[in-house]
Amino acid sequence: MIANWVQLAAEEEQNPLIPPGPELLVGTIAFAIVFFFFWKKLLPNINKVLEERREAIEGGIEKAEAAQVEAQSVLEQYKAQLAEARHEAARLRQEAQEQGATLIAEMRAEGQRQREEIVAAGHAQLEADRKAASSALRQDVGKLATDLAGKLVGESLEDHARQSRVIDRFLDELEEKAEAAR
């Protein structure tokens, strides 16, 4: 058992967590060399790459924000143009409706004027036809009346001036009687 105690005491001096002195010195020197190499050579390169990456990310974000602002302004311009186009279309539609209403009113007025002209021309034609028929009727009635009067009287009433006076007087008397009867 004593031998076990001695062996345990010897083993306690060799703690696996604490290396022997020369190994600790060599490890510390190797660590210092590797740390110095990292600190002088590798760390600046890593920091440079990280800084470039940060700048690229920030630049990308700034570019994205600028693009978003530009897209927003383009969208607002588009909306403004769209609203202006809608307003212009509404104005043109209103103007077309007004022009259509004016044109319809003008066409109605023109149609009314033409109708009145046609009616007036028809009345004028009817009046001219009535006068022509009246004149022809007077001549025919006058001729018949003269012939009849000549047969009744027994003499010829061929004197044209006298014949016209008799006819006119006879027809005037008939017209007066017709007007009085109304």
CSV table of C-alpha atoms in Angstrom, one decimal:
chain,number,residue,atom,x,y,z
A,1,MET,CA,0.0,0.0,0.0
A,2,ILE,CA,2.8,2.4,0.6
A,3,ALA,CA,4.1,1.6,-2.7
A,4,ASN,CA,0.7,2.6,-4.0
A,5,TRP,CA,0.9,5.9,-2.1
A,6,VAL,CA,4.3,6.7,-3.6
A,7,GLN,CA,3.1,5.9,-7.0
A,8,LEU,CA,0.0,8.1,-6.4
A,9,ALA,CA,2.2,10.9,-5.2
A,10,ALA,CA,4.4,10.6,-8.3
A,11,GLU,CA,1.4,10.6,-10.5
A,12,GLU,CA,0.1,13.7,-8.7
A,13,GLU,CA,3.1,15.6,-9.8
A,14,GLN,CA,2.4,14.9,-13.4
A,15,ASN,CA,-1.0,16.5,-13.8
A,16,PRO,CA,-2.3,16.0,-17.3
A,17,LEU,CA,-3.8,19.5,-17.3
A,18,ILE,CA,-0.5,21.2,-16.5
A,19,PRO,CA,2.2,20.3,-19.0
A,20,PRO,CA,5.8,20.1,-18.1
A,21,GLY,CA,7.9,23.3,-18.1
A,22,PRO,CA,9.8,22.9,-21.4
A,23,GLU,CA,6.7,21.9,-23.3
A,24,LEU,CA,4.9,25.0,-21.8
A,25,LEU,CA,7.8,27.2,-22.9
A,26,VAL,CA,7.8,25.8,-26.5
A,27,GLY,CA,4.0,26.0,-26.7
A,28,THR,CA,4.0,29.6,-25.5
A,29,ILE,CA,6.7,30.6,-28.1
A,30,ALA,CA,4.9,28.8,-30.9
A,31,PHE,CA,1.6,30.5,-29.9
A,32,ALA,CA,3.4,33.9,-29.8
A,33,ILE,CA,4.8,33.3,-33.3
A,34,VAL,CA,1.4,32.2,-34.7
A,35,PHE,CA,-0.3,35.1,-32.9
A,36,PHE,CA,2.2,37.6,-34.2
A,37,PHE,CA,1.8,36.2,-37.8
A,38,PHE,CA,-2.0,36.4,-37.5
A,39,TRP,CA,-1.8,39.9,-36.0
A,40,LYS,CA,0.6,41.3,-38.6
A,41,LYS,CA,-0.3,39.5,-41.8
A,42,LEU,CA,-3.7,37.8,-41.6
A,43,LEU,CA,-5.7,40.2,-39.3
A,44,PRO,CA,-5.2,43.3,-41.5
A,45,ASN,CA,-6.2,41.3,-44.6
A,46,ILE,CA,-9.3,39.9,-42.8
A,47,ASN,CA,-10.2,43.4,-41.5
A,48,LYS,CA,-9.7,44.8,-45.0
A,49,VAL,CA,-11.9,42.1,-46.6
A,50,LEU,CA,-14.5,42.7,-43.8
A,51,GLU,CA,-14.4,46.5,-44.3
A,52,GLU,CA,-14.8,46.0,-48.1
A,53,ARG,CA,-17.7,43.7,-47.5
A,54,ARG,CA,-19.3,46.1,-45.1
A,55,GLU,CA,-18.8,48.9,-47.5
A,56,ALA,CA,-20.3,46.8,-50.3
A,57,ILE,CA,-23.2,45.8,-48.2
A,58,GLU,CA,-23.8,49.4,-47.1
A,59,GLY,CA,-23.3,50.6,-50.7
A,60,GLY,CA,-25.7,48.0,-51.8
A,61,ILE,CA,-28.2,49.1,-49.2
A,62,GLU,CA,-27.7,52.8,-50.2
A,63,LYS,CA,-28.1,51.8,-53.9
A,64,ALA,CA,-31.2,49.8,-53.0
A,65,GLU,CA,-32.6,52.8,-51.0
A,66,ALA,CA,-31.7,55.1,-53.9
A,67,ALA,CA,-33.4,52.8,-56.4
A,68,GLN,CA,-36.4,52.5,-54.1
A,69,VAL,CA,-36.6,56.3,-53.9
A,70,GLU,CA,-36.2,56.6,-57.6
A,71,ALA,CA,-38.9,53.9,-58.1
A,72,GLN,CA,-41.2,55.7,-55.7
A,73,SER,CA,-40.7,59.0,-57.6
A,74,VAL,CA,-41.3,57.2,-61.0
A,75,LEU,CA,-44.4,55.7,-59.5
A,76,GLU,CA,-45.6,59.1,-58.3
A,77,GLN,CA,-44.9,60.5,-61.8
A,78,TYR,CA,-46.7,57.6,-63.3
A,79,LYS,CA,-49.7,58.2,-61.0
A,80,ALA,CA,-49.6,61.9,-61.8
A,81,GLN,CA,-49.5,61.2,-65.5
A,82,LEU,CA,-52.3,58.7,-65.2
A,83,ALA,CA,-54.4,61.1,-63.2
A,84,GLU,CA,-53.7,63.8,-65.8
A,85,ALA,CA,-54.6,61.4,-68.6
A,86,ARG,CA,-57.8,60.5,-66.9
A,87,HIS,CA,-58.6,64.2,-66.3
A,88,GLU,CA,-57.8,64.9,-70.0
A,89,ALA,CA,-60.0,62.0,-71.1
A,90,ALA,CA,-62.9,63.2,-68.9
A,91,ARG,CA,-62.4,66.7,-70.4
A,92,LEU,CA,-62.4,65.4,-73.9
A,93,ARG,CA,-65.4,63.2,-73.2
A,94,GLN,CA,-67.3,66.3,-71.8
A,95,GLU,CA,-66.2,68.4,-74.7
A,96,ALA,CA,-67.3,65.7,-77.2
A,97,GLN,CA,-70.7,65.5,-75.4
A,98,GLU,CA,-71.1,69.3,-75.5
A,99,GLN,CA,-70.1,69.3,-79.2
A,100,GLY,CA,-72.5,66.5,-79.9
A,101,ALA,CA,-75.3,68.3,-78.1
A,102,THR,CA,-74.5,71.5,-80.0
A,103,LEU,CA,-74.4,69.6,-83.3
A,104,ILE,CA,-77.7,67.9,-82.5
A,105,ALA,CA,-79.2,71.3,-81.7
A,106,GLU,CA,-77.8,72.8,-84.9
A,107,MET,CA,-79.1,69.8,-86.9
A,108,ARG,CA,-82.6,70.2,-85.3
A,109,ALA,CA,-82.6,73.9,-86.1
A,110,GLU,CA,-81.5,73.3,-89.6
A,111,GLY,CA,-84.1,70.6,-90.0
A,112,GLN,CA,-86.8,72.9,-88.6
A,113,ARG,CA,-85.6,75.7,-91.0
A,114,GLN,CA,-85.7,73.4,-94.0
A,115,ARG,CA,-89.1,72.1,-92.9
A,116,GLU,CA,-90.4,75.6,-92.7
A,117,GLU,CA,-88.9,76.5,-96.1
A,118,ILE,CA,-90.6,73.4,-97.6
A,119,VAL,CA,-93.9,74.2,-96.0
A,120,ALA,CA,-93.6,77.9,-97.1
A,121,ALA,CA,-92.7,76.8,-100.6
A,122,GLY,CA,-95.6,74.4,-100.6
A,123,HIS,CA,-98.0,77.2,-99.4
A,124,ALA,CA,-96.6,79.5,-102.1
A,125,GLN,CA,-97.0,76.8,-104.7
A,126,LEU,CA,-100.6,76.1,-103.5
A,127,GLU,CA,-101.3,79.8,-103.6
A,128,ALA,CA,-99.9,80.1,-107.2
A,129,ASP,CA,-101.8,77.0,-108.2
A,130,ARG,CA,-105.0,78.4,-106.7
A,131,LYS,CA,-104.5,81.7,-108.5
A,132,ALA,CA,-103.8,80.0,-111.7
A,133,ALA,CA,-106.8,77.7,-111.3
A,134,SER,CA,-108.9,80.7,-110.3
A,135,SER,CA,-107.8,82.6,-113.3
A,136,ALA,CA,-108.4,79.7,-115.6
A,137,LEU,CA,-111.8,79.1,-113.9
A,138,ARG,CA,-112.7,82.8,-114.4
A,139,GLN,CA,-111.9,82.6,-118.1
A,140,ASP,CA,-113.8,79.4,-118.5
A,141,VAL,CA,-116.8,80.6,-116.4
A,142,GLY,CA,-116.6,83.9,-118.2
A,143,LYS,CA,-116.7,82.3,-121.6
A,144,LEU,CA,-119.5,80.0,-120.6
A,145,ALA,CA,-121.4,82.9,-119.0
A,146,THR,CA,-120.9,85.0,-122.1
A,147,ASP,CA,-122.1,82.3,-124.4
A,148,LEU,CA,-125.1,81.6,-122.2
A,149,ALA,CA,-125.9,85.3,-121.9
A,150,GLY,CA,-125.6,85.7,-125.6
A,151,LYS,CA,-128.0,82.8,-126.1
A,152,LEU,CA,-130.5,84.2,-123.6
A,153,VAL,CA,-130.3,87.8,-124.9
A,154,GLY,CA,-130.2,86.6,-128.4
A,155,GLU,CA,-127.3,88.8,-129.5
A,156,SER,CA,-123.6,88.3,-129.6
A,157,LEU,CA,-121.5,89.6,-126.7
A,158,GLU,CA,-118.3,89.4,-128.5
A,159,ASP,CA,-117.0,92.8,-127.4
A,160,HIS,CA,-114.0,91.8,-125.3
A,161,ALA,CA,-113.9,94.8,-123.0
A,162,ARG,CA,-117.6,94.6,-122.2
A,163,GLN,CA,-117.3,90.8,-121.8
A,164,SER,CA,-114.5,91.2,-119.3
A,165,ARG,CA,-116.4,93.8,-117.3
A,166,VAL,CA,-119.5,91.6,-117.1
A,167,ILE,CA,-117.5,88.6,-116.1
A,168,ASP,CA,-115.6,90.4,-113.4
A,169,ARG,CA,-118.7,91.9,-112.0
A,170,PHE,CA,-120.5,88.6,-112.0
A,171,LEU,CA,-117.6,86.8,-110.3
A,172,ASP,CA,-117.2,89.6,-107.7
A,173,GLU,CA,-120.8,89.3,-106.8
A,174,LEU,CA,-120.4,85.5,-106.4
A,175,GLU,CA,-117.4,86.0,-104.1
A,176,GLU,CA,-119.2,88.5,-102.0
A,177,LYS,CA,-122.2,86.1,-101.6
A,178,ALA,CA,-119.8,83.3,-100.7
A,179,GLU,CA,-118.0,85.5,-98.1
A,180,ALA,CA,-121.4,86.7,-96.7
A,181,ALA,CA,-122.5,83.0,-96.4
A,182,ARG,CA,-119.6,82.1,-94.2
